[in-house]
PDB file of C-alpha atoms and ligand atoms in Angstrom:
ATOM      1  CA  UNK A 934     -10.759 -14.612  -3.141  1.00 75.00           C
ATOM      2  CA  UNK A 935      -7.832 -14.487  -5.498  1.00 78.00           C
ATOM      3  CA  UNK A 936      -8.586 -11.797  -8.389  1.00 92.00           C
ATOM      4  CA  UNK A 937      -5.180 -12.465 -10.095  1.00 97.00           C
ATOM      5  CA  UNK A 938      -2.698 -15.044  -9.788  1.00 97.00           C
ATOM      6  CA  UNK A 939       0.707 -14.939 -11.062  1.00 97.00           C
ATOM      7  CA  UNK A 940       3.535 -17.639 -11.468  1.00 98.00           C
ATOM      8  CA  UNK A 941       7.158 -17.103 -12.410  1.00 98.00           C
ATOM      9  CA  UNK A 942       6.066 -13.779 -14.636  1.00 98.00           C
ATOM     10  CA  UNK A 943       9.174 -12.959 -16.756  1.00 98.00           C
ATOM     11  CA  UNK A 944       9.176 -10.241 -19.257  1.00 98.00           C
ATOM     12  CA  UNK A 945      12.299  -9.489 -20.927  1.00 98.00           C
ATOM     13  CA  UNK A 946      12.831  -6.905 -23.523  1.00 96.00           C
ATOM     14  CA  UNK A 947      14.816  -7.393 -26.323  1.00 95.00           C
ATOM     15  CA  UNK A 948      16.069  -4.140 -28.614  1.00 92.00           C
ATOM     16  CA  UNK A 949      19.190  -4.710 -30.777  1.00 93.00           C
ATOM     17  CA  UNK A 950      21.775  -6.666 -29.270  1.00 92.00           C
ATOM     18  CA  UNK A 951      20.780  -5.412 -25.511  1.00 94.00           C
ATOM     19  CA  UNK A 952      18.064  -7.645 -23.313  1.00 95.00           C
ATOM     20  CA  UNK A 953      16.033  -6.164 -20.401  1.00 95.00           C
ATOM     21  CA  UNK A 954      15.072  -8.355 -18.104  1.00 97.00           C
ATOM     22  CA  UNK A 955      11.655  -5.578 -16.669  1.00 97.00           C
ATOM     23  CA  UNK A 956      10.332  -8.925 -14.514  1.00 98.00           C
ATOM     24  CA  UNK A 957      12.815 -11.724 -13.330  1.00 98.00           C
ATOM     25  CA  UNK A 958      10.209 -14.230 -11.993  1.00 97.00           C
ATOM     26  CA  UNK A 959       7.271 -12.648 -10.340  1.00 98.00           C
ATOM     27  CA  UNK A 960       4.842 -14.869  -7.831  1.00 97.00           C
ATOM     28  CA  UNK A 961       1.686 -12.874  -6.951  1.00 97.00           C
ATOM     29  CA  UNK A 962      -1.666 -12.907  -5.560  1.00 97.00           C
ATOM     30  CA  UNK A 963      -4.380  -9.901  -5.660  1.00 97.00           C
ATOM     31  CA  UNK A 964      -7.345  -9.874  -3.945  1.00 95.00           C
ATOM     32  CA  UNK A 965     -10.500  -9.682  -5.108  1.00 95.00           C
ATOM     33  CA  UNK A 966     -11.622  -6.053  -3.996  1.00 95.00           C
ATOM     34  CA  UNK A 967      -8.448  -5.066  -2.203  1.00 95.00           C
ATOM     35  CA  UNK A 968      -6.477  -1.236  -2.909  1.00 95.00           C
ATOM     36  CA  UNK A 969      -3.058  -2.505  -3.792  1.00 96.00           C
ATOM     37  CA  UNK A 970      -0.213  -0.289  -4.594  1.00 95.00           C
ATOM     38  CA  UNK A 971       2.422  -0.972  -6.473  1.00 95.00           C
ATOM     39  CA  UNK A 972       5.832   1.189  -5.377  1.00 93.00           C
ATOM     40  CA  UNK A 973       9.705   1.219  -6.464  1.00 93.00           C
ATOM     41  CA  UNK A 974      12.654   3.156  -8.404  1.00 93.00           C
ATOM     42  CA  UNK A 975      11.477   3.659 -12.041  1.00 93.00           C
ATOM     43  CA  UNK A 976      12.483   1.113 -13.987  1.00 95.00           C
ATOM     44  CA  UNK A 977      11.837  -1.831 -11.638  1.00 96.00           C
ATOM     45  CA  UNK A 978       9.012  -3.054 -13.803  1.00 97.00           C
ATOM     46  CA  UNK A 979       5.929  -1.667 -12.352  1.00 96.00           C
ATOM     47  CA  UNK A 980       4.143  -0.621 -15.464  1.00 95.00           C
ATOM     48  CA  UNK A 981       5.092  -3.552 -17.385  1.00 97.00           C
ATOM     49  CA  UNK A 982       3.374  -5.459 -14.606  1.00 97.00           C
ATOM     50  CA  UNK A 983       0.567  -3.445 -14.895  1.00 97.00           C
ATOM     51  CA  UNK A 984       0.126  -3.316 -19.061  1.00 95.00           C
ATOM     52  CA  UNK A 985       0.388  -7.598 -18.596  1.00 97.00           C
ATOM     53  CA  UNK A 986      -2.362  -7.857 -15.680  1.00 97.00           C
ATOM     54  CA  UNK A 987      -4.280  -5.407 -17.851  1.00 95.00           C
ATOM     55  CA  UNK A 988      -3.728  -7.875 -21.503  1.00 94.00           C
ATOM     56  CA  UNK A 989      -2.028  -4.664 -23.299  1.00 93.00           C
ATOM     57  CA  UNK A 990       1.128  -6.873 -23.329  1.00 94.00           C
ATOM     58  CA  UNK A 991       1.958 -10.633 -22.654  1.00 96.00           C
ATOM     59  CA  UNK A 992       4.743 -11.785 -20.161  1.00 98.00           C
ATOM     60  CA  UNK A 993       8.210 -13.791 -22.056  1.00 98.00           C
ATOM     61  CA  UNK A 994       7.239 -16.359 -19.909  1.00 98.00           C
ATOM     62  CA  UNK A 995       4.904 -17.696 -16.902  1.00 98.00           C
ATOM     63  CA  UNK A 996       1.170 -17.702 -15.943  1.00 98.00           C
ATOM     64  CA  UNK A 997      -1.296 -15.068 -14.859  1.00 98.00           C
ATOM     65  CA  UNK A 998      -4.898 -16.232 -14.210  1.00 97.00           C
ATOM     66  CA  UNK A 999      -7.880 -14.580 -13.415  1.00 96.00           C
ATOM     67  CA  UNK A1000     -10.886 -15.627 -11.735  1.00 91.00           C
ATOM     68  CA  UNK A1001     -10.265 -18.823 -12.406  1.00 91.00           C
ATOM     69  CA  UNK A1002      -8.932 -18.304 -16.309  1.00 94.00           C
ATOM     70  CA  UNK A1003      -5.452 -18.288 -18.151  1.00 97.00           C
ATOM     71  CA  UNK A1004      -5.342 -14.774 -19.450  1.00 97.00           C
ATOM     72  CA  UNK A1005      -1.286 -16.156 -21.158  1.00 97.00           C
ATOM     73  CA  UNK A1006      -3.562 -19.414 -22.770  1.00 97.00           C
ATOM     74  CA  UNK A1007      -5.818 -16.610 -24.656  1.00 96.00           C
ATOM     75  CA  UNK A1008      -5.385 -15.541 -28.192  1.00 96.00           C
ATOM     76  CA  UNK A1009      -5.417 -12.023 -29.267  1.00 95.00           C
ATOM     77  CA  UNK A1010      -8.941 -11.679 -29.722  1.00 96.00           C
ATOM     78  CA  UNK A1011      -9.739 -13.655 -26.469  1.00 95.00           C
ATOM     79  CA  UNK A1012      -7.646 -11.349 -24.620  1.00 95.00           C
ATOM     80  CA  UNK A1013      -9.241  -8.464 -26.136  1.00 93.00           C
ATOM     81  CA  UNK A1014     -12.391  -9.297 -25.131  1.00 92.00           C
ATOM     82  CA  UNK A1015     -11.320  -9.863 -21.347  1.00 93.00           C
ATOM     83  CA  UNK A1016      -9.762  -6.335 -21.002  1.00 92.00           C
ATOM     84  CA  UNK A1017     -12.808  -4.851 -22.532  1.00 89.00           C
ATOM     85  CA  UNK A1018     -15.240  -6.375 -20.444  1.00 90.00           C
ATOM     86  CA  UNK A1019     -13.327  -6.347 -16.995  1.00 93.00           C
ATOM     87  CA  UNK A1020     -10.482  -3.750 -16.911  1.00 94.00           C
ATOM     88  CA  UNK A1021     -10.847  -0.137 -16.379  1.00 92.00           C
ATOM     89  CA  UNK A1022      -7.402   2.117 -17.189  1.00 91.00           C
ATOM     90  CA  UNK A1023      -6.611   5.383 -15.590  1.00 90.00           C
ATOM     91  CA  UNK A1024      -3.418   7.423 -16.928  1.00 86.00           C
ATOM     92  CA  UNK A1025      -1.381   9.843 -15.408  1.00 81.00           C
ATOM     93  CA  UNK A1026      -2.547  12.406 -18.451  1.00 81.00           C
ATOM     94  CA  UNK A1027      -6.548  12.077 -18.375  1.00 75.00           C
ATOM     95  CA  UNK A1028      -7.060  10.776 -22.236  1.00 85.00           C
ATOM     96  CA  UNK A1029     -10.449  12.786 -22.922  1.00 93.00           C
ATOM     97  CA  UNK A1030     -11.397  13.439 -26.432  1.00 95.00           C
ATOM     98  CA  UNK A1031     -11.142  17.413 -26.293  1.00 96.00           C
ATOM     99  CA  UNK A1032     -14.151  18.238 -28.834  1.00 97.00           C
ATOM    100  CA  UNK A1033     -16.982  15.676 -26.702  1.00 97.00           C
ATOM    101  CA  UNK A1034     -18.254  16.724 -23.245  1.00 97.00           C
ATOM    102  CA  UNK A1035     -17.461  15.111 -19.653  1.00 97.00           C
ATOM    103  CA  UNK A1036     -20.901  13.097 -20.989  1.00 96.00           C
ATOM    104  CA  UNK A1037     -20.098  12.031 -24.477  1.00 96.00           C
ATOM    105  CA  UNK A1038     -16.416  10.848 -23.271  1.00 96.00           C
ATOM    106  CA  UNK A1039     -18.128   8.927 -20.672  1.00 95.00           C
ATOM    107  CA  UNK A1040     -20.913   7.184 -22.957  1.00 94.00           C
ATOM    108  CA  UNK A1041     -17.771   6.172 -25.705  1.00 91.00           C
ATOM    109  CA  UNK A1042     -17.596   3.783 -23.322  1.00 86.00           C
ATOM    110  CA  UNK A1043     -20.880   2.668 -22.116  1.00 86.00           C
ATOM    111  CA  UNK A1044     -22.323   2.253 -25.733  1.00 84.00           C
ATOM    112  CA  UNK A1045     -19.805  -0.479 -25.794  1.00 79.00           C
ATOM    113  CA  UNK A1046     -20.280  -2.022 -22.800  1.00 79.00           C
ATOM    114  CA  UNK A1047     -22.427  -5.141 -21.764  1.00 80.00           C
ATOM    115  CA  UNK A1048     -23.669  -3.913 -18.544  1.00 80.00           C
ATOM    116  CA  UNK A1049     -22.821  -0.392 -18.117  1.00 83.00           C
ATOM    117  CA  UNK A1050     -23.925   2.958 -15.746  1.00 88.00           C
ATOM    118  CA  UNK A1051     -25.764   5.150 -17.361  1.00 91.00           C
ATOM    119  CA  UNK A1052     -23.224   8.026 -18.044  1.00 93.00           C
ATOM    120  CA  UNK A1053     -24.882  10.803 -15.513  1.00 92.00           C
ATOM    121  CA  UNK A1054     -24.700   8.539 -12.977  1.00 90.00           C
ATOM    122  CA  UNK A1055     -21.386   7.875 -13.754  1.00 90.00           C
ATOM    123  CA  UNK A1056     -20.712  11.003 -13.311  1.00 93.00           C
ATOM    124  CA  UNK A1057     -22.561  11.659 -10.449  1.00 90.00           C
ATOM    125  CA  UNK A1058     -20.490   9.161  -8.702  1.00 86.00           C
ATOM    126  CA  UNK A1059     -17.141  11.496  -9.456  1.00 86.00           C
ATOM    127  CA  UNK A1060     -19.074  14.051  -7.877  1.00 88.00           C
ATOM    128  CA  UNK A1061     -19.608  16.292 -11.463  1.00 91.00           C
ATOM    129  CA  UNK A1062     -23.276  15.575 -12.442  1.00 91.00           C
ATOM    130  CA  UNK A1063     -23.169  19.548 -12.570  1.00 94.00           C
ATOM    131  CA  UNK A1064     -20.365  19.190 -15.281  1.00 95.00           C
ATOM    132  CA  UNK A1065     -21.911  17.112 -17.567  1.00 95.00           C
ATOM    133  CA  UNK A1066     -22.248  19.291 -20.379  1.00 97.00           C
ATOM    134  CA  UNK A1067     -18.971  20.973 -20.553  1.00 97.00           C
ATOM    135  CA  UNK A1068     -15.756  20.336 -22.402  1.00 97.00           C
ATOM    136  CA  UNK A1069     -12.528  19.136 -21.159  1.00 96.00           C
ATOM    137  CA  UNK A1070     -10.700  22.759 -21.593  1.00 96.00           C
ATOM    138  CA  UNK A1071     -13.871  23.795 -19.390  1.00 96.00           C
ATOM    139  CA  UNK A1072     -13.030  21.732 -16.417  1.00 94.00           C
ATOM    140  CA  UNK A1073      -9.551  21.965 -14.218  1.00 90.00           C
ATOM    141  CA  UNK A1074      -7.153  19.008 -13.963  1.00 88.00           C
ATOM    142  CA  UNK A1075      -8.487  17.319 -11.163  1.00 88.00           C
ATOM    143  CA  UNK A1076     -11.625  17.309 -13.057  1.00 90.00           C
ATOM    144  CA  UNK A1077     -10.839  16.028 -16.461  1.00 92.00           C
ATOM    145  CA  UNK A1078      -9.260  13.541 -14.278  1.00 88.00           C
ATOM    146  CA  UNK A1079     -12.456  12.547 -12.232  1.00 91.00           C
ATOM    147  CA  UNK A1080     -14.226  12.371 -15.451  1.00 93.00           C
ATOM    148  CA  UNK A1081     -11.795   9.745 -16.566  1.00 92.00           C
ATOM    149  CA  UNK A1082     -12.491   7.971 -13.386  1.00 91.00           C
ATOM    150  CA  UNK A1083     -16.023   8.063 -14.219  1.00 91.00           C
ATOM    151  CA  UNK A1084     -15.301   6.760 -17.666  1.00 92.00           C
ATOM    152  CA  UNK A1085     -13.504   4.029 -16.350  1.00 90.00           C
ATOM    153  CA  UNK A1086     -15.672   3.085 -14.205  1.00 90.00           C
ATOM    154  CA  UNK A1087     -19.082   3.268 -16.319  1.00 91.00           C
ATOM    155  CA  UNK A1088     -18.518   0.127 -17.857  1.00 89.00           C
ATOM    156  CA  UNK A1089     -18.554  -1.486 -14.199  1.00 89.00           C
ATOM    157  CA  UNK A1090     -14.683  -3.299 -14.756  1.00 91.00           C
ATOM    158  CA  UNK A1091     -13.983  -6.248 -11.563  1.00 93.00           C
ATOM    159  CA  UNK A1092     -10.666  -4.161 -11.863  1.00 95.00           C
ATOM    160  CA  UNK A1093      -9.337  -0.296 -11.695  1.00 95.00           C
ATOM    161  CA  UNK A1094      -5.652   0.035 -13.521  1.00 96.00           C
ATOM    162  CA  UNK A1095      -3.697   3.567 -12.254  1.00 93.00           C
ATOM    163  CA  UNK A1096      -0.593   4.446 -13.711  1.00 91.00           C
ATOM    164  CA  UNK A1097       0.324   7.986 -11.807  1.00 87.00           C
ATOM    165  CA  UNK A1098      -3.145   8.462 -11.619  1.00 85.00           C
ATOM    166  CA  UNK A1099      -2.768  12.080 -10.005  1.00 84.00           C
ATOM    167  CA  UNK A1100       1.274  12.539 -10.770  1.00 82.00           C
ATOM    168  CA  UNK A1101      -0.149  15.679 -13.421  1.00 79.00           C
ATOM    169  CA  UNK A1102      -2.419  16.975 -10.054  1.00 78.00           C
ATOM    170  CA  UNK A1103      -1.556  19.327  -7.225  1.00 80.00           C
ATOM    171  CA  UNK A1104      -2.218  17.589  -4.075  1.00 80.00           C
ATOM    172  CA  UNK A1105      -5.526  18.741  -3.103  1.00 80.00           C
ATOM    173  CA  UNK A1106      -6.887  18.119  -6.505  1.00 79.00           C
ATOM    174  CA  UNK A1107      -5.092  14.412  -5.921  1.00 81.00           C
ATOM    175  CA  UNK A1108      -6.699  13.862  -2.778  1.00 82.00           C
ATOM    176  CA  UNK A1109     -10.131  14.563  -4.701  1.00 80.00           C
ATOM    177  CA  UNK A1110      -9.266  11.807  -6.968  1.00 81.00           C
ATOM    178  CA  UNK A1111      -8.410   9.453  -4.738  1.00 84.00           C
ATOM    179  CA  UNK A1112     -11.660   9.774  -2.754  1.00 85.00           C
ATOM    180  CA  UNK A1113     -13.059   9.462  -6.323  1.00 85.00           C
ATOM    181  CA  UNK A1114     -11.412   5.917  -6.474  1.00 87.00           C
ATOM    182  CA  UNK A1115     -11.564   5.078  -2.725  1.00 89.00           C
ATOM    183  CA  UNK A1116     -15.452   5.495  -3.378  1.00 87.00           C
ATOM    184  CA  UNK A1117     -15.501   3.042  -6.267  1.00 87.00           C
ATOM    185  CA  UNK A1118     -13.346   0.223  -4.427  1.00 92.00           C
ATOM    186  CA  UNK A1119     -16.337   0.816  -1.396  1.00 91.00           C
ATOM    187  CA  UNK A1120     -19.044   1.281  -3.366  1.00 88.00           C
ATOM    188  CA  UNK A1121     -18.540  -1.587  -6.464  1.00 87.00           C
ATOM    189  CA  UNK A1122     -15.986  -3.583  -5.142  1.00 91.00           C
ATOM    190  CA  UNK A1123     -13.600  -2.682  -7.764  1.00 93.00           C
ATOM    191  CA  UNK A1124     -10.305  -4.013  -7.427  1.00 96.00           C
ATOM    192  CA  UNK A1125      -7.840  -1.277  -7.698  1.00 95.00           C
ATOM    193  CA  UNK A1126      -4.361  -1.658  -8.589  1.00 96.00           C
ATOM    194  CA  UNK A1127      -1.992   2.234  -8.721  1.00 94.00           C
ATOM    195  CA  UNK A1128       1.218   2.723  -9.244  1.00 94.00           C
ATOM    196  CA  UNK A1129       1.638   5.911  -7.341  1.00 87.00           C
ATOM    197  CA  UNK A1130       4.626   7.636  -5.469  1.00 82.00           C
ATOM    198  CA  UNK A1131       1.703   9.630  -3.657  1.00 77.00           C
ATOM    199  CA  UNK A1132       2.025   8.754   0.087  1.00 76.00           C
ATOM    200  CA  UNK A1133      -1.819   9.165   0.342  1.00 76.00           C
ATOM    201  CA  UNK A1134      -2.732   6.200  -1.699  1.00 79.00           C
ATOM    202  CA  UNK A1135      -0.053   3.807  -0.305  1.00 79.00           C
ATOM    203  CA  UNK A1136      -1.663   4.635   3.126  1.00 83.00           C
ATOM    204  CA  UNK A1137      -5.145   4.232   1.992  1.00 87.00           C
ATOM    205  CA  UNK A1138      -3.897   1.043   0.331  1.00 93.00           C
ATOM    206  CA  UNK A1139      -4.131  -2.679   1.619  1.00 94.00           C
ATOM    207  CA  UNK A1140      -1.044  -4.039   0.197  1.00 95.00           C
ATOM    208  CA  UNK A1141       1.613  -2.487  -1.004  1.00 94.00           C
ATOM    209  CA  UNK A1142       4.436  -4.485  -3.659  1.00 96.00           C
ATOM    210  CA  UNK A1143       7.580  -2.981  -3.128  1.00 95.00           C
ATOM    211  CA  UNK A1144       9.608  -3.494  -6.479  1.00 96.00           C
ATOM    212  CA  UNK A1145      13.375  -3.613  -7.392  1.00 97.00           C
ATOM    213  CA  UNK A1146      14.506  -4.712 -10.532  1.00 97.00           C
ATOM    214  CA  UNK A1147      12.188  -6.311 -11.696  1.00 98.00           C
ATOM    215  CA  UNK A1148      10.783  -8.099  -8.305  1.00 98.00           C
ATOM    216  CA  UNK A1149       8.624  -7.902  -5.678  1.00 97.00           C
ATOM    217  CA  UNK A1150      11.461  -7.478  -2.997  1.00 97.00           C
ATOM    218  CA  UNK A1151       8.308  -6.949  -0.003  1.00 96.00           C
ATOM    219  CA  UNK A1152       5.104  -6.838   0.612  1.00 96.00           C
ATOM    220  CA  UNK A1153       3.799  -4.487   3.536  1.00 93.00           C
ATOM    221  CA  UNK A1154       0.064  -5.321   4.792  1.00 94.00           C
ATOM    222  CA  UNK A1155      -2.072  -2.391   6.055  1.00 88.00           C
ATOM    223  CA  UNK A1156      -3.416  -3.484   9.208  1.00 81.00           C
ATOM    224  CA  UNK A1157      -5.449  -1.048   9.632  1.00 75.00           C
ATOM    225  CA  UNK A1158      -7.273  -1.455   6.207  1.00 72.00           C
ATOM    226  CA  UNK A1159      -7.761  -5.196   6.350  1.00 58.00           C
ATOM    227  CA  UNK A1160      -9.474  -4.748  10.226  1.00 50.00           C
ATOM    228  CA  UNK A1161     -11.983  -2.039   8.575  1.00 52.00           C
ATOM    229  CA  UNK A1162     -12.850  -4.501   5.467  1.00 52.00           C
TER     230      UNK A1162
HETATM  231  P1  ADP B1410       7.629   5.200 -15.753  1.00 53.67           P
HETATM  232  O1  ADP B1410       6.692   4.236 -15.118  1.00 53.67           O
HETATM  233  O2  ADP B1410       9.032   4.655 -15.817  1.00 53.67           O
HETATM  234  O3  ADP B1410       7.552   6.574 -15.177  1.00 53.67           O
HETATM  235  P2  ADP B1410       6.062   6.139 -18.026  1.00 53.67           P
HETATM  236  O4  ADP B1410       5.210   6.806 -17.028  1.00 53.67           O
HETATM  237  O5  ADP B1410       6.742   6.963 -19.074  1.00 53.67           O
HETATM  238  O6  ADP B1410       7.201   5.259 -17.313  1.00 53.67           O
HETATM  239  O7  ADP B1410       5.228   5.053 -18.783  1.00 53.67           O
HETATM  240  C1  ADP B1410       4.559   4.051 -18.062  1.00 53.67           C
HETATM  241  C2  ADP B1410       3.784   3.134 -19.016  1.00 53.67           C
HETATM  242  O8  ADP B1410       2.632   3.813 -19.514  1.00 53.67           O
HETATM  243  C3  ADP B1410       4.604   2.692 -20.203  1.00 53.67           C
HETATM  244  O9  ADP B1410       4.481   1.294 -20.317  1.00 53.67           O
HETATM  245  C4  ADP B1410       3.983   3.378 -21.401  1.00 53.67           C
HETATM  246  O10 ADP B1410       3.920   2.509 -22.502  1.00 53.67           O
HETATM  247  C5  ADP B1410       2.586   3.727 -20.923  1.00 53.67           C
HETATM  248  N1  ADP B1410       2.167   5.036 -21.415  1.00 53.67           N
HETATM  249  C6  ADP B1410       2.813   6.195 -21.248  1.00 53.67           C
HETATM  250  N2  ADP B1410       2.135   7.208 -21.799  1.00 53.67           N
HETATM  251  C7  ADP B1410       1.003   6.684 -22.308  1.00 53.67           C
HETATM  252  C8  ADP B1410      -0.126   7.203 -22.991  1.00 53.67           C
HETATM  253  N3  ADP B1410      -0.268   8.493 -23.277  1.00 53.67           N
HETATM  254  N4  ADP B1410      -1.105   6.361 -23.373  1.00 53.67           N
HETATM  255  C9  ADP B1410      -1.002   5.062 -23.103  1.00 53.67           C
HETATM  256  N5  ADP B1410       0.041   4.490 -22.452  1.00 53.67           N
HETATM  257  C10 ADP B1410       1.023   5.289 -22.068  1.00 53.67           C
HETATM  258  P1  ADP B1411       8.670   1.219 -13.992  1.00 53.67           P
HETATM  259  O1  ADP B1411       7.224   1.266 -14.366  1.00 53.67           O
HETATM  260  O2  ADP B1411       8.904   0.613 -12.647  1.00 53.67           O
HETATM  261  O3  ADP B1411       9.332   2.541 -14.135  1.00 53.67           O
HETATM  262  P2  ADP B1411       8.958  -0.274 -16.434  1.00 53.67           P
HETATM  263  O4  ADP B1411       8.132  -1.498 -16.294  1.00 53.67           O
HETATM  264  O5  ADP B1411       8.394   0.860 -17.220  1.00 53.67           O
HETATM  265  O6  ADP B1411       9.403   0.210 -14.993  1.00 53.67           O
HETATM  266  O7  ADP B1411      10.350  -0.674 -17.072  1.00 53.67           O
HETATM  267  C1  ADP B1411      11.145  -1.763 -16.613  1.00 53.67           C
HETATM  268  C2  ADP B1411      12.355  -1.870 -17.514  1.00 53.67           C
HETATM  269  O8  ADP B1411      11.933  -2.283 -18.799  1.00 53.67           O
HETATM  270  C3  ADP B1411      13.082  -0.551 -17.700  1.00 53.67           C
HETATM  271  O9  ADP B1411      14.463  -0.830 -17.773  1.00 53.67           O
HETATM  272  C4  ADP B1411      12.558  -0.058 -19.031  1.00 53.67           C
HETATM  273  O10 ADP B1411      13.516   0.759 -19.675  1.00 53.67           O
HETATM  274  C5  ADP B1411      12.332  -1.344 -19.793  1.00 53.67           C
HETATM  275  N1  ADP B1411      11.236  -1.212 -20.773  1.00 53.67           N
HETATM  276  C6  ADP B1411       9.946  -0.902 -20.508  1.00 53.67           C
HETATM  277  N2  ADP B1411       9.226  -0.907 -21.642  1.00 53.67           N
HETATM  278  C7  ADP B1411      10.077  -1.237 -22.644  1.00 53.67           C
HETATM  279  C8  ADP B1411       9.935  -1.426 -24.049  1.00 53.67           C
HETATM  280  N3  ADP B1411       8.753  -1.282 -24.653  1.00 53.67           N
HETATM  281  N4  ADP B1411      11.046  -1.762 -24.748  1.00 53.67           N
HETATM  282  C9  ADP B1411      12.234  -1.946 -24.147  1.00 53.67           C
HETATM  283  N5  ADP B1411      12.444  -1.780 -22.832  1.00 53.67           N
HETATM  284  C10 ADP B1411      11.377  -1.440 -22.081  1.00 53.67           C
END
């Protein structure tokens, strides 16, 4: 099942006299429930891929549907209202609010939320139901990080967004996360989408995009992955 379908996505960038053309016609399918990764120099347009699938930004041109709806046919408020109820975002730097605890940064997000977890079993989920009451500057990197995972996925989102979701981590701490996210794409079905130069998560992934300026220039298919699902 097709969670995303995109036809002839252009984005091009206009600043002064100079145009950047960040996607030059992008086709694309992603799977409900698959781990896809999305890899390639900087520049080639991975994040503004990323920012349109997730309706913080709108292609120049083209279509991207989901589930069976034109996210580029919504209006503002339309498209508001599909990124709140279905897409989760994970950063690179973990975006807590320093003065709440790991459980008062998770529940800004369920109080808002149609059908959410409640927040401890959010964060029992990351693994830190024992870290509930303590403040960001309390936990370590990895940490904060989880309990951005957890906030991300309290409100139950069809989809996962990672940009360099453990790029500020060492790699132990990283591989912590990734479990952290491995367990949500097993245990809810989330679809998760990373861009990541971490060689753990492209292996762990079923698909990965290859990008160069500004296209998908390969796809590479996990075996392994799609035999086990
Ligand atoms: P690159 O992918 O080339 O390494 P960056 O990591 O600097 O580029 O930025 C990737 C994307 O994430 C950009 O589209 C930027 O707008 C967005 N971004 C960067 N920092 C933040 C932030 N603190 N909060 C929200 N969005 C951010
Ligand atoms: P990547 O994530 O692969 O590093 P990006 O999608 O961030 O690539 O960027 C693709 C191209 O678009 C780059 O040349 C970048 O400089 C340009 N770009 C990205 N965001 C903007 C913006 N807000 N304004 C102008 N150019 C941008």
């Amino acid at each position: 099942r097709a969670a995303f379908t995109g036809k002839s996505l252009r984005k091009t960038y206009v600043t002064g006299e100079t145009e950047v053309h960040a996607l030059r016609g992008v086709d694309l399918e992603i799977n409900a429930g698959e781990i896809l990764v999305l890899l390639g120099p900087s520049g080639s347009g991975k994040s503004t891929l990323l920012n349109i699938i997730g309706g913080l930004d709108r292609p120049t041109s083209g279509e991207l549907w989901y589930d069976g709806k034109e996210l580029t046919a919504l209006d503002e408020a339309d498209l508001t209202r599909f990124r709140r109820a279905n897409i989760g975002f994970i950063f690179q730097f973990y975006n807590l609010i320093p003065s709440l605890t790991a459980e008062e940064n998770v529940r800004l997000v369920t109080d808002i939320s149609d059908r959410p977890m409640n927040p401890a079993e959010a964060l029992e989920l990351v693994g830190l139901q024992d870290r509930r009451h303590h403040f960001p500057a309390q936990l370590s990197g990895g940490e904060q990080q989880r309990v951005a995972v957890a906030r991300a996925i309290a409100k139950r989102p069809g989809v996962l967004l990672c940009d360099e979701p453990t790029g500020a981590l060492d790699s132990t701490t990283g591989v912590r996360v990734l479990e952290t996210l491995a367990n949500a794409n097993r245990e809810l079905g989330t679809t998760l989408i990373l861009i990541t130069h971490n060689a753990g998560i492209a292996a762990m992934a079923d698909r990965v995009f290859n990008f160069l300026d500004g296209q998908i220039a390969s796809i590479e298919v996990n075996q392994n992955r799609v035999a086990a699902s």
